mmCIF file of C-alpha atoms and ligand atoms in Angstrom:
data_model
loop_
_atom_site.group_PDB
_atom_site.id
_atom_site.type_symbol
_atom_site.label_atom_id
_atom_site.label_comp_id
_atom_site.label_asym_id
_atom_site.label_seq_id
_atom_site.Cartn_x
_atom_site.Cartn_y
_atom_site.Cartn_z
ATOM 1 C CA UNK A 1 43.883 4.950 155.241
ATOM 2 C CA UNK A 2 42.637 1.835 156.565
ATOM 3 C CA UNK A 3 41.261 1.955 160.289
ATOM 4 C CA UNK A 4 41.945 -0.240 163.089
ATOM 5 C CA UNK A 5 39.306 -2.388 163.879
ATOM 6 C CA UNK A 6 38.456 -2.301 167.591
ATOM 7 C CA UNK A 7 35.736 -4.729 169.624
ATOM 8 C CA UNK A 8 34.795 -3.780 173.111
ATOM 9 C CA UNK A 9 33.377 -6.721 174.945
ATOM 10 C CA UNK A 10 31.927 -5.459 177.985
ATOM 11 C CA UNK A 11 30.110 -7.788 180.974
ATOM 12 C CA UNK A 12 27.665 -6.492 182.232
ATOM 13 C CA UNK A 13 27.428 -8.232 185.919
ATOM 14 C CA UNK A 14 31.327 -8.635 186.560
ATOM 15 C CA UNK A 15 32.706 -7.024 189.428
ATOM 16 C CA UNK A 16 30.877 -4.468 191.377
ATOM 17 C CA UNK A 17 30.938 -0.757 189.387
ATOM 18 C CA UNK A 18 28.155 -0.051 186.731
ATOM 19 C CA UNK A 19 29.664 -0.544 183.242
ATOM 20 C CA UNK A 20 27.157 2.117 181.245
ATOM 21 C CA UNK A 21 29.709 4.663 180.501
ATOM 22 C CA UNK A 22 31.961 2.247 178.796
ATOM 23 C CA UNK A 23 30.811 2.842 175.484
ATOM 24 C CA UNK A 24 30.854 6.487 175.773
ATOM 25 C CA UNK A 25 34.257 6.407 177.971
ATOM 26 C CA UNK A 26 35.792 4.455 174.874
ATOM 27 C CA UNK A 27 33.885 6.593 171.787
ATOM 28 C CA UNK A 28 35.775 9.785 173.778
ATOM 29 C CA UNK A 29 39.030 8.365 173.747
ATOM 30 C CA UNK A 30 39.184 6.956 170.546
ATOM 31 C CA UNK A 31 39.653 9.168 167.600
ATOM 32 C CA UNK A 32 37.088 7.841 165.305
ATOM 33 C CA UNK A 33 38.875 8.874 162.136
ATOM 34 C CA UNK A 34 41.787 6.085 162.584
ATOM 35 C CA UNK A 35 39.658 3.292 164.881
ATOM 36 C CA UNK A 36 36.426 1.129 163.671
ATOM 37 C CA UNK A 37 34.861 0.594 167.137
ATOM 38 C CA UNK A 38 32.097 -2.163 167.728
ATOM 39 C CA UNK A 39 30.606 -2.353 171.573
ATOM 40 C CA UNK A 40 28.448 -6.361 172.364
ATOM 41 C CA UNK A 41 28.132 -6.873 175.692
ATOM 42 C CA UNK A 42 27.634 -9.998 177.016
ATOM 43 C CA UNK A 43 24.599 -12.277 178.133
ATOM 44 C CA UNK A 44 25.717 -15.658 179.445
ATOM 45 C CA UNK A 45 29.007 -17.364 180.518
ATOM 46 C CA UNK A 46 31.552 -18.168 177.253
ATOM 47 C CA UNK A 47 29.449 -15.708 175.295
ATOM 48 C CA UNK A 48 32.579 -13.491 175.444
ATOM 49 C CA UNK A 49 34.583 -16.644 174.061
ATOM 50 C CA UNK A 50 32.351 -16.386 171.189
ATOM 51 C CA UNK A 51 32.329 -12.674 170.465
ATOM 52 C CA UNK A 52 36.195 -12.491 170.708
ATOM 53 C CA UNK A 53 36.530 -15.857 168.150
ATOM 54 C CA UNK A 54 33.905 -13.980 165.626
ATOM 55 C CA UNK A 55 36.356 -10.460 165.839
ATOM 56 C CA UNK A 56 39.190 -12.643 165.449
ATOM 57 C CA UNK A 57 37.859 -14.172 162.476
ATOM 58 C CA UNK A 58 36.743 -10.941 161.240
ATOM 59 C CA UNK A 59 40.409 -9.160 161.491
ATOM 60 C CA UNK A 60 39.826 -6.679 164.573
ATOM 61 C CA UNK A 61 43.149 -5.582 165.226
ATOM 62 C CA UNK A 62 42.476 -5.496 168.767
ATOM 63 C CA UNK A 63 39.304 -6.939 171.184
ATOM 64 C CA UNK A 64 39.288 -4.944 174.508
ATOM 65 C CA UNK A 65 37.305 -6.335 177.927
ATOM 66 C CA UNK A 66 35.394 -4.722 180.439
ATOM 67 C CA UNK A 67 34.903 -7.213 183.344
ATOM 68 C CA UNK A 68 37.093 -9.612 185.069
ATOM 69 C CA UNK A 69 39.485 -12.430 184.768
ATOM 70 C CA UNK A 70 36.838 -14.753 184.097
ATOM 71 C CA UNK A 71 35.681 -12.263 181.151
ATOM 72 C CA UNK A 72 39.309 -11.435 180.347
ATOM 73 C CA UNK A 73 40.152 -15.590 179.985
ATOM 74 C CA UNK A 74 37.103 -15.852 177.988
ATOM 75 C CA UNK A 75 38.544 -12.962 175.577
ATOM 76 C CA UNK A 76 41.774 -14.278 175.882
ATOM 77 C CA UNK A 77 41.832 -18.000 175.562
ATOM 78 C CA UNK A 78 40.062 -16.887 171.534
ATOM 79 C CA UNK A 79 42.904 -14.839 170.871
ATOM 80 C CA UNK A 80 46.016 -16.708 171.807
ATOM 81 C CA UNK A 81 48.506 -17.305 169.118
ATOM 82 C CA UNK A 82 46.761 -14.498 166.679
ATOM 83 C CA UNK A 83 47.479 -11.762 165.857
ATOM 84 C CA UNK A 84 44.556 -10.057 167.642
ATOM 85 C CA UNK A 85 45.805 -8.086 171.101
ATOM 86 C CA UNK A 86 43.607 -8.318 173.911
ATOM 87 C CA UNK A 87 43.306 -4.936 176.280
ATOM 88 C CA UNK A 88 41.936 -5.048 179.525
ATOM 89 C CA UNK A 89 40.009 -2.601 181.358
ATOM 90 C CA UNK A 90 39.969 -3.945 184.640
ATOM 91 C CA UNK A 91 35.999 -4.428 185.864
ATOM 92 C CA UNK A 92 36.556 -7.346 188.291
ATOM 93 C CA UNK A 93 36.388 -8.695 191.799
ATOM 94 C CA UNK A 94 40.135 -9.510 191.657
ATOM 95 C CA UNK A 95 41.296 -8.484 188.552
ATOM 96 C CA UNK A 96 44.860 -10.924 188.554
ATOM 97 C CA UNK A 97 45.868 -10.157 185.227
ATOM 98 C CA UNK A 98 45.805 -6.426 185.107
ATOM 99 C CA UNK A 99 47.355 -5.778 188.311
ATOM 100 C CA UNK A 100 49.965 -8.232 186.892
ATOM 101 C CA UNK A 101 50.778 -6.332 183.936
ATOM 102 C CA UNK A 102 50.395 -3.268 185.608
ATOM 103 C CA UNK A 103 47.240 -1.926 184.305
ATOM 104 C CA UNK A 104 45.600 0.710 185.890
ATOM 105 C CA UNK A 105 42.405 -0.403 187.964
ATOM 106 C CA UNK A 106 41.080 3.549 186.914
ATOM 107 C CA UNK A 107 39.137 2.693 183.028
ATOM 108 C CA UNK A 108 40.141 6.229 181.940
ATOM 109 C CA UNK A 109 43.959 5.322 182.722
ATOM 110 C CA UNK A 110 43.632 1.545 181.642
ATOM 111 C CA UNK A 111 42.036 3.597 178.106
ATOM 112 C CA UNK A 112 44.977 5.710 177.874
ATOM 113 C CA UNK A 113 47.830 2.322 178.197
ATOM 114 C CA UNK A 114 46.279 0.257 175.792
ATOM 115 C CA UNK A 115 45.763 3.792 173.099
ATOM 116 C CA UNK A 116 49.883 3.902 174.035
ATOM 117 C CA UNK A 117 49.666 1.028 171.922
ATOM 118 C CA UNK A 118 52.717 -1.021 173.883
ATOM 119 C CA UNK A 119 52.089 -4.686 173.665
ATOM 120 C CA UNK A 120 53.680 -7.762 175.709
ATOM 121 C CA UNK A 121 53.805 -10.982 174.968
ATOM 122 C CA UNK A 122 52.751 -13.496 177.700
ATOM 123 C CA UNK A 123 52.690 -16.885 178.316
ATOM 124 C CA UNK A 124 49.874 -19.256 179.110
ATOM 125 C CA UNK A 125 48.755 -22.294 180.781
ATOM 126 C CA UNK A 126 46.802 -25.494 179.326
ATOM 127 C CA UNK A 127 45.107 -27.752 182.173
ATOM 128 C CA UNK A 128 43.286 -30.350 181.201
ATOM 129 C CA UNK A 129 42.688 -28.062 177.777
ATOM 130 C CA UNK A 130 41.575 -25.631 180.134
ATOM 131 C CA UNK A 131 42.980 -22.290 178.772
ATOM 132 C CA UNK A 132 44.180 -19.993 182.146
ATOM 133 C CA UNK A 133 46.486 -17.104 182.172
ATOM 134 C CA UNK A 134 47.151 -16.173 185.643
ATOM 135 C CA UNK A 135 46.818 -18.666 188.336
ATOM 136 C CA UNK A 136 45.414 -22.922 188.386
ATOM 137 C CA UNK A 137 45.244 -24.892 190.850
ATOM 138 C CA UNK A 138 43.897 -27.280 193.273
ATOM 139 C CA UNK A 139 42.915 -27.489 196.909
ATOM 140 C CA UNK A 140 41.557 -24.912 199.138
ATOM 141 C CA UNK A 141 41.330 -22.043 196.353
ATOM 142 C CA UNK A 142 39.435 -24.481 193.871
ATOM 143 C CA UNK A 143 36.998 -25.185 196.481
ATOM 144 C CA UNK A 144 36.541 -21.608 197.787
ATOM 145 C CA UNK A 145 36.499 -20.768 193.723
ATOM 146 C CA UNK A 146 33.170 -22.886 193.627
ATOM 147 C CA UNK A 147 31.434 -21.103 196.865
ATOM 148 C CA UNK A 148 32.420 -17.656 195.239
ATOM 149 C CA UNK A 149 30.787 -18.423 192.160
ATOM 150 C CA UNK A 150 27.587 -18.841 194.333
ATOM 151 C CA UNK A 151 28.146 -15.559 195.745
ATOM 152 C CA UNK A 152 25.620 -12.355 195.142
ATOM 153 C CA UNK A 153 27.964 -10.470 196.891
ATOM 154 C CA UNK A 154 31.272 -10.151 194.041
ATOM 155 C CA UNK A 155 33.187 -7.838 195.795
ATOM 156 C CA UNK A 156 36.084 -8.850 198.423
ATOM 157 C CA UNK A 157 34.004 -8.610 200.967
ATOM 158 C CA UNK A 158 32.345 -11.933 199.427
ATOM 159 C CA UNK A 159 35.513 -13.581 199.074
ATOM 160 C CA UNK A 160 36.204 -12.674 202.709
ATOM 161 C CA UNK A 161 32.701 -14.626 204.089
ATOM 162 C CA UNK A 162 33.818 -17.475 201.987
ATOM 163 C CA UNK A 163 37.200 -17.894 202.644
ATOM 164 C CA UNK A 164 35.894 -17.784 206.637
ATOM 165 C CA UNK A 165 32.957 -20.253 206.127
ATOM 166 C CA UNK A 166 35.127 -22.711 203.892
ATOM 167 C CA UNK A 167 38.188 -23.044 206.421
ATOM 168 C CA UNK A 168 35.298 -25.078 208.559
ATOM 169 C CA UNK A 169 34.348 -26.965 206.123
ATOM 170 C CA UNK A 170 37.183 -27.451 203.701
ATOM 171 C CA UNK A 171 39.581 -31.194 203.981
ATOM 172 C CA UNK A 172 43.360 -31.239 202.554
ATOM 173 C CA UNK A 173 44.075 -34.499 200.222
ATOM 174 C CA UNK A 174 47.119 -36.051 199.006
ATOM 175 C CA UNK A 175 48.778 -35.596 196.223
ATOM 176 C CA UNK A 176 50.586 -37.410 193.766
ATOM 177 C CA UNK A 177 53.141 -34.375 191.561
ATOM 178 C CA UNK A 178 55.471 -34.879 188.684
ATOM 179 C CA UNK A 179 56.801 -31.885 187.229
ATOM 180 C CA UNK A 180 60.284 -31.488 184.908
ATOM 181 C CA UNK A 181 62.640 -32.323 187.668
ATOM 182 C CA UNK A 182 61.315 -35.039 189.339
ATOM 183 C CA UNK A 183 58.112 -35.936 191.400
ATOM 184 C CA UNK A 184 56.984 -35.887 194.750
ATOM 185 C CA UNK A 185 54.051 -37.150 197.259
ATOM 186 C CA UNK A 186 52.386 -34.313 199.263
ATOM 187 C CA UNK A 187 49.345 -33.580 201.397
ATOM 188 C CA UNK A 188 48.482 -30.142 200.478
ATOM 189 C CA UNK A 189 46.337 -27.306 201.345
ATOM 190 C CA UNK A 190 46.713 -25.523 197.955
ATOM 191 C CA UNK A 191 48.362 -26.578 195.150
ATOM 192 C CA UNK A 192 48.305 -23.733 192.659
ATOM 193 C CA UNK A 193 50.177 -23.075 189.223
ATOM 194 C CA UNK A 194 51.622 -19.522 189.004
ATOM 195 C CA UNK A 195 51.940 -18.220 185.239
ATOM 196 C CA UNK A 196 51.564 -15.187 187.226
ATOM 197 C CA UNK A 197 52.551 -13.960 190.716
ATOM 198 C CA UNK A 198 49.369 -13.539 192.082
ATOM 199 C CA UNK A 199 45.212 -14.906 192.089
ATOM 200 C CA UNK A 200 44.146 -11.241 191.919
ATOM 201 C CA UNK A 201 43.046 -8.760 194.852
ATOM 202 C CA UNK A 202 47.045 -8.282 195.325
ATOM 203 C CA UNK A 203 47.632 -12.370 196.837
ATOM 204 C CA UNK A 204 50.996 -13.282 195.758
ATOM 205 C CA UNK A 205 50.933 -17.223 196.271
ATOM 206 C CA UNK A 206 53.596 -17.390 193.588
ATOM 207 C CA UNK A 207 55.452 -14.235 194.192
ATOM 208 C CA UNK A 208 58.424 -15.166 192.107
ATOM 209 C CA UNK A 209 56.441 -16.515 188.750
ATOM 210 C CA UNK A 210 57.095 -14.219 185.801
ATOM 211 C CA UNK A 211 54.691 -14.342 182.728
ATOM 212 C CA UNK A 212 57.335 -14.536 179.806
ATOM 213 C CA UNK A 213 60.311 -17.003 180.995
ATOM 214 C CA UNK A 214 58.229 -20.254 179.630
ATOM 215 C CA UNK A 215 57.579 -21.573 183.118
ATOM 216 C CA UNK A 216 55.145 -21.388 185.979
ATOM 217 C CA UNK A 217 55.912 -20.907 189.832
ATOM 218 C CA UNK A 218 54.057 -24.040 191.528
ATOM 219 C CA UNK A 219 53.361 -23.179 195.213
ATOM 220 C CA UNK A 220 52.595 -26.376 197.302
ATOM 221 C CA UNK A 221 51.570 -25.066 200.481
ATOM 222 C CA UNK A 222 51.315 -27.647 203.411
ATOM 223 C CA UNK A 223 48.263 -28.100 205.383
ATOM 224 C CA UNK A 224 48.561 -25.422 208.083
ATOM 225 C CA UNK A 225 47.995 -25.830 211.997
ATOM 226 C CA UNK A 226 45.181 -22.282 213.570
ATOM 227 C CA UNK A 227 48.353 -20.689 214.625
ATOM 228 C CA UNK A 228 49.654 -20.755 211.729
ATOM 229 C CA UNK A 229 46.865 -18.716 209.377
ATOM 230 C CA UNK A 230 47.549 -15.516 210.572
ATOM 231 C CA UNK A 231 51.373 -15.267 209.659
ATOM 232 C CA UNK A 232 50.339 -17.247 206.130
ATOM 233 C CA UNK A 233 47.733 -14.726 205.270
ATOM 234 C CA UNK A 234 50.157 -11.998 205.997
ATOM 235 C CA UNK A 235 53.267 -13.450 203.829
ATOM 236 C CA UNK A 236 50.392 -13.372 201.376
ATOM 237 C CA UNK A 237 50.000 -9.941 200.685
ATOM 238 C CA UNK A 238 53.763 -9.189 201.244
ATOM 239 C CA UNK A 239 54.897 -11.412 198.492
ATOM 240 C CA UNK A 240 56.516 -13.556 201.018
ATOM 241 C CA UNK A 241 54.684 -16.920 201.038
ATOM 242 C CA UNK A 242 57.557 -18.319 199.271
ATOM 243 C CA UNK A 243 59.528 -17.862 202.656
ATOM 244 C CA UNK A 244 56.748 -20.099 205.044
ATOM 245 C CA UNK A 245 57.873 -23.062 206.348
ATOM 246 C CA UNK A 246 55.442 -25.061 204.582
ATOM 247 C CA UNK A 247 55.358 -24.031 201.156
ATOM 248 C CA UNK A 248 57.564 -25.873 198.701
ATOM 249 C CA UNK A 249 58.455 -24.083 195.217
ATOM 250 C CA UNK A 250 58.543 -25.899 191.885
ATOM 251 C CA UNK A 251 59.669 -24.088 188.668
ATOM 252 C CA UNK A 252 58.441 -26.128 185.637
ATOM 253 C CA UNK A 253 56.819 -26.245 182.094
ATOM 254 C CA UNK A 254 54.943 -29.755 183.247
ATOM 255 C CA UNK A 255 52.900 -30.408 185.574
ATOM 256 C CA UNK A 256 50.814 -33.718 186.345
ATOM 257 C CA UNK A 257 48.878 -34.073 189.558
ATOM 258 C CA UNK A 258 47.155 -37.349 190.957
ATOM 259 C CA UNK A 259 44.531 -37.238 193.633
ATOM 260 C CA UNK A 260 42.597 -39.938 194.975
ATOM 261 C CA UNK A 261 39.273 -39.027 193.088
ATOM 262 C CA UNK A 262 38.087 -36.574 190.782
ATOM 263 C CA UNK A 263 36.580 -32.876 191.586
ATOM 264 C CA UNK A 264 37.076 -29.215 191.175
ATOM 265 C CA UNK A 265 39.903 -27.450 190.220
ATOM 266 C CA UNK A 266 40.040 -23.671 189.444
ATOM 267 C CA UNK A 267 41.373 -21.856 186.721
ATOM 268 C CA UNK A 268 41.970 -18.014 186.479
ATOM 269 C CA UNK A 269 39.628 -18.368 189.687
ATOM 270 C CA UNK A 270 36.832 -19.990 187.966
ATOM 271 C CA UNK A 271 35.439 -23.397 189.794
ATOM 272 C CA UNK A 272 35.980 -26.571 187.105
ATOM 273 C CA UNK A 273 34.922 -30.179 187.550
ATOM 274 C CA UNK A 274 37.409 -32.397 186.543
ATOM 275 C CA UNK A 275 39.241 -35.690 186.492
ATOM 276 C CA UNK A 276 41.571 -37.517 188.966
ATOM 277 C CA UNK A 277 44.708 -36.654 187.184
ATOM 278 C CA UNK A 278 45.106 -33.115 186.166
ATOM 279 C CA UNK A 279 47.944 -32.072 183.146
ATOM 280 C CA UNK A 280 49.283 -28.784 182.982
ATOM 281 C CA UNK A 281 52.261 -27.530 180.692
ATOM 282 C CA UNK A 282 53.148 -23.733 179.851
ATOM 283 C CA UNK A 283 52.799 -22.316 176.269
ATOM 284 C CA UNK A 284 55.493 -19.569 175.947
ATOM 285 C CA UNK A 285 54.683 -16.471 174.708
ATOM 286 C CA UNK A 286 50.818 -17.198 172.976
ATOM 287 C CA UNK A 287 48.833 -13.555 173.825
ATOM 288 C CA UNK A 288 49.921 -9.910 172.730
ATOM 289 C CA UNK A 289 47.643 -7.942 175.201
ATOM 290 C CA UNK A 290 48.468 -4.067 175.384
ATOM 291 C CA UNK A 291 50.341 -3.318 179.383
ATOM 292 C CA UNK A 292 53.015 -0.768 180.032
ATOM 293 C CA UNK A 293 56.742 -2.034 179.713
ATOM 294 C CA UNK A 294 58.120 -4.905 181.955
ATOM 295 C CA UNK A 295 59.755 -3.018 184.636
ATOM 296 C CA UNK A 296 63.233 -3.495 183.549
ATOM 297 C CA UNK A 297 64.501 -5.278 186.924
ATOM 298 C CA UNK A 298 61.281 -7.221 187.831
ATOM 299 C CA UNK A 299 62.580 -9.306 190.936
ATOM 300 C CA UNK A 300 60.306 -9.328 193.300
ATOM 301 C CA UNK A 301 60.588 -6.634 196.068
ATOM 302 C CA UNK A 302 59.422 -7.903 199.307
ATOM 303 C CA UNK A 303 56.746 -5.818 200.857
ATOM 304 C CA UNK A 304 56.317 -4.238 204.404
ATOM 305 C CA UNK A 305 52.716 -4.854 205.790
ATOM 306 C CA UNK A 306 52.588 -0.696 205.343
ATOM 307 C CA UNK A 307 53.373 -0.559 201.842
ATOM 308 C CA UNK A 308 50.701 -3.677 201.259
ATOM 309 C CA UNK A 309 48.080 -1.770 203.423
ATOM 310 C CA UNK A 310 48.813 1.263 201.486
ATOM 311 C CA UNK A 311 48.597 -0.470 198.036
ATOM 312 C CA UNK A 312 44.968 -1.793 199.281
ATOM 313 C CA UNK A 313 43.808 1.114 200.159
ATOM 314 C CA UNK A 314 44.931 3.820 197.748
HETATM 315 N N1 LIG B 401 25.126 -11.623 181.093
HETATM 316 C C1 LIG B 401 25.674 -12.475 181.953
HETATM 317 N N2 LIG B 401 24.945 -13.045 182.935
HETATM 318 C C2 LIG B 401 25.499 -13.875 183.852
HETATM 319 N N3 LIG B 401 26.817 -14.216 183.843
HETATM 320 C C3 LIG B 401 27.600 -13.686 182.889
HETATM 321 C C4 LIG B 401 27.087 -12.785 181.907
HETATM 322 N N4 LIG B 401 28.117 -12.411 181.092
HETATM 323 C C5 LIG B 401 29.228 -13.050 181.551
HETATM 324 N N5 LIG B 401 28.930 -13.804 182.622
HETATM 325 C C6 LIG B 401 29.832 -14.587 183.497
HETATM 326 O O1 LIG B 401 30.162 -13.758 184.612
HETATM 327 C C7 LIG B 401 31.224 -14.394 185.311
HETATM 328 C C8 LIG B 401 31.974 -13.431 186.196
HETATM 329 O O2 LIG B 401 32.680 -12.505 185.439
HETATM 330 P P1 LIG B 401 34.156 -12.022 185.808
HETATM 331 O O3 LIG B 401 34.992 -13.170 186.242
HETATM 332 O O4 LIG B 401 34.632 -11.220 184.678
HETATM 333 O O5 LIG B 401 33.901 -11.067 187.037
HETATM 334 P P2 LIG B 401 34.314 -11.226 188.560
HETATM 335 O O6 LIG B 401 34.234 -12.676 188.969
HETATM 336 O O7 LIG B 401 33.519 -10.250 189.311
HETATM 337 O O8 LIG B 401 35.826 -10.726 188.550
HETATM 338 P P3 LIG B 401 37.229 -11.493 188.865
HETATM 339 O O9 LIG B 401 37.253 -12.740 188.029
HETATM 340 O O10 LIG B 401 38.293 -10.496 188.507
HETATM 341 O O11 LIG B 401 37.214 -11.819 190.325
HETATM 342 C C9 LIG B 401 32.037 -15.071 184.213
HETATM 343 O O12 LIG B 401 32.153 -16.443 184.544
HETATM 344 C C10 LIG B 401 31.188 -14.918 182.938
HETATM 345 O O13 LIG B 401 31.111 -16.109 182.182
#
């Protein structure tokens, strides 16, 4: 019987938790007799682009990631429309796309989903020809994106500092947005593209995007007033940020934003110099990657500040 080819890409400084039992985790769980396994870990930024594009060209059946969601875009963007299914065990600093598709944040459980062998197909997001899969954007998150990626510390404690230090420093711009329906002119704090709900670490800025309907949530958040931070940050975490009085909601498959002059934007969280005008359209349905089943009625349930507390600390 022919085996199922299997590549473990594993990065070695995402995230905070050592990696080295990985390998072994994986060798335990797979049953050698049916699965080919191969382990590379990874030694610079893209490498993992170029380990998944080799597997794919080499007929792995599946190439799974140990790190983040700048490791898991890396896989990913290689392995969309193929027939190669990505599996993620979650190793991040906010981990968007797993705790999207409900993967466990535990490897041992995140092992067990993707040897269930269920498989969703998801859409994705092109901006600029940058490949993302959860969130894009513009604005405050691109520009706290590029202090994070200066950051020793990964963890959220490091996002915290940033997020702090940047509000000082950080200016809102105008912006120029077409999208499907129409077009409007907006100052904005944060522009950001939603193929999924959230950034990662549980922040739902687009709490009503869904990752298979062809479209992305775009949240246009107003420039906010001190008083106004606290509430913001809370609708945040309780998927209610579509609900503040300064956020506008587009639903779309285009996207074109004009800004004065060109700069960083972020996608899947990862800081990206580019032009004045930025494109980005939805590609339905382009990555198998191994999750649980949708849950079958998957509007959004608003959150209490309990149950959000509770989900960050369990
Ligand atoms: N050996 C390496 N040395 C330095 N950087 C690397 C190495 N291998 C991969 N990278 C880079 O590490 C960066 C961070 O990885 P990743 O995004 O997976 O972790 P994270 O930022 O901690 O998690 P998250 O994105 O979920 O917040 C990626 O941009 C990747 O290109």
């Amino acid at each position: 019987m022919k085996k199922t080819k299997v590549c473990v890409i594993i990065n070695p400084v995402s995230g905070t938790e050592s990696k080295k039992n990985i390998p072994d985790e994986v060798a335990a769980a797979f049953d050698q007799k049916e699965f080919d396994l191969i382990f590379r870990l990874t030694g610079y930024p893209n490498h993992a682009t170029e380990i998944a594009r080799e597997a794919m060209e080499n007929a792995f059946d599946s190439v799974l990631t140990a790190g983040g969601d700048g490791t898991v875009n890396e896989v990913a963007k290689a392995l969309v429309n193929s027939d190669t299914t990505l599996g993620i065990i979650p190793f991040g600093s906010g981990n968007g796309l797993a705790r999207e598709l409900g993967v466990p944040l535990d490897s041992e459980k995140a092992i067990e989903i993707i040897l269930k062998g269920h498989t969703r197909t998801i859409d994705y997001g092109v901006a600029n020809e940058h490949i993302f899969f959860c969130t894009c954007g513009v604005g405050f998150d691109a520009f706290i994106s590029g202090k994070f990626a200066e950051e020793k510390n990964r963890g959220p404690l490091g996002y915290f500092r940033n997020i702090l230090e940047g509000a000082v420093d950080f200016k809102s711009e105008e912006y120029e947005i077409t999208y499907d329906d129409g077009e409007l002119k907006e100052r904005a704090f944060i522009i950001t593209c939603g193929n999924a709900s959230q950034y990662g670490n549980e922040a739902y800025i687009a709490p009503g995007a869904d990752m298979e309907d062809g479209k992305m949530n775009v949240s246009i958040l107003k420039p906010l007033n001190a008083l106004e931070i606290p509430q913001t940050t809370l609708q945040l975490f309780t998927k209610n940020i579509d609900k503040n009085s300064k956020m506008t909601t587009l639903l779309t498959s285009n996207l074109t934003i004009k800004r004065s002059h060109a700069g960083v934007m972020h996608v899947d969280g990862e800081p990206i110099e580019t032009g004045k005008d930025i494109h980005v359209k939805v590609i339905p349905r382009g990555l198998n990657v191994f999750a649980p089943p949708k849950p079958a009625n998957k509007q959004k349930e608003n959150e209490t500040v309990f149950s959000a507390l509770t989900r960050w600390f369990s």
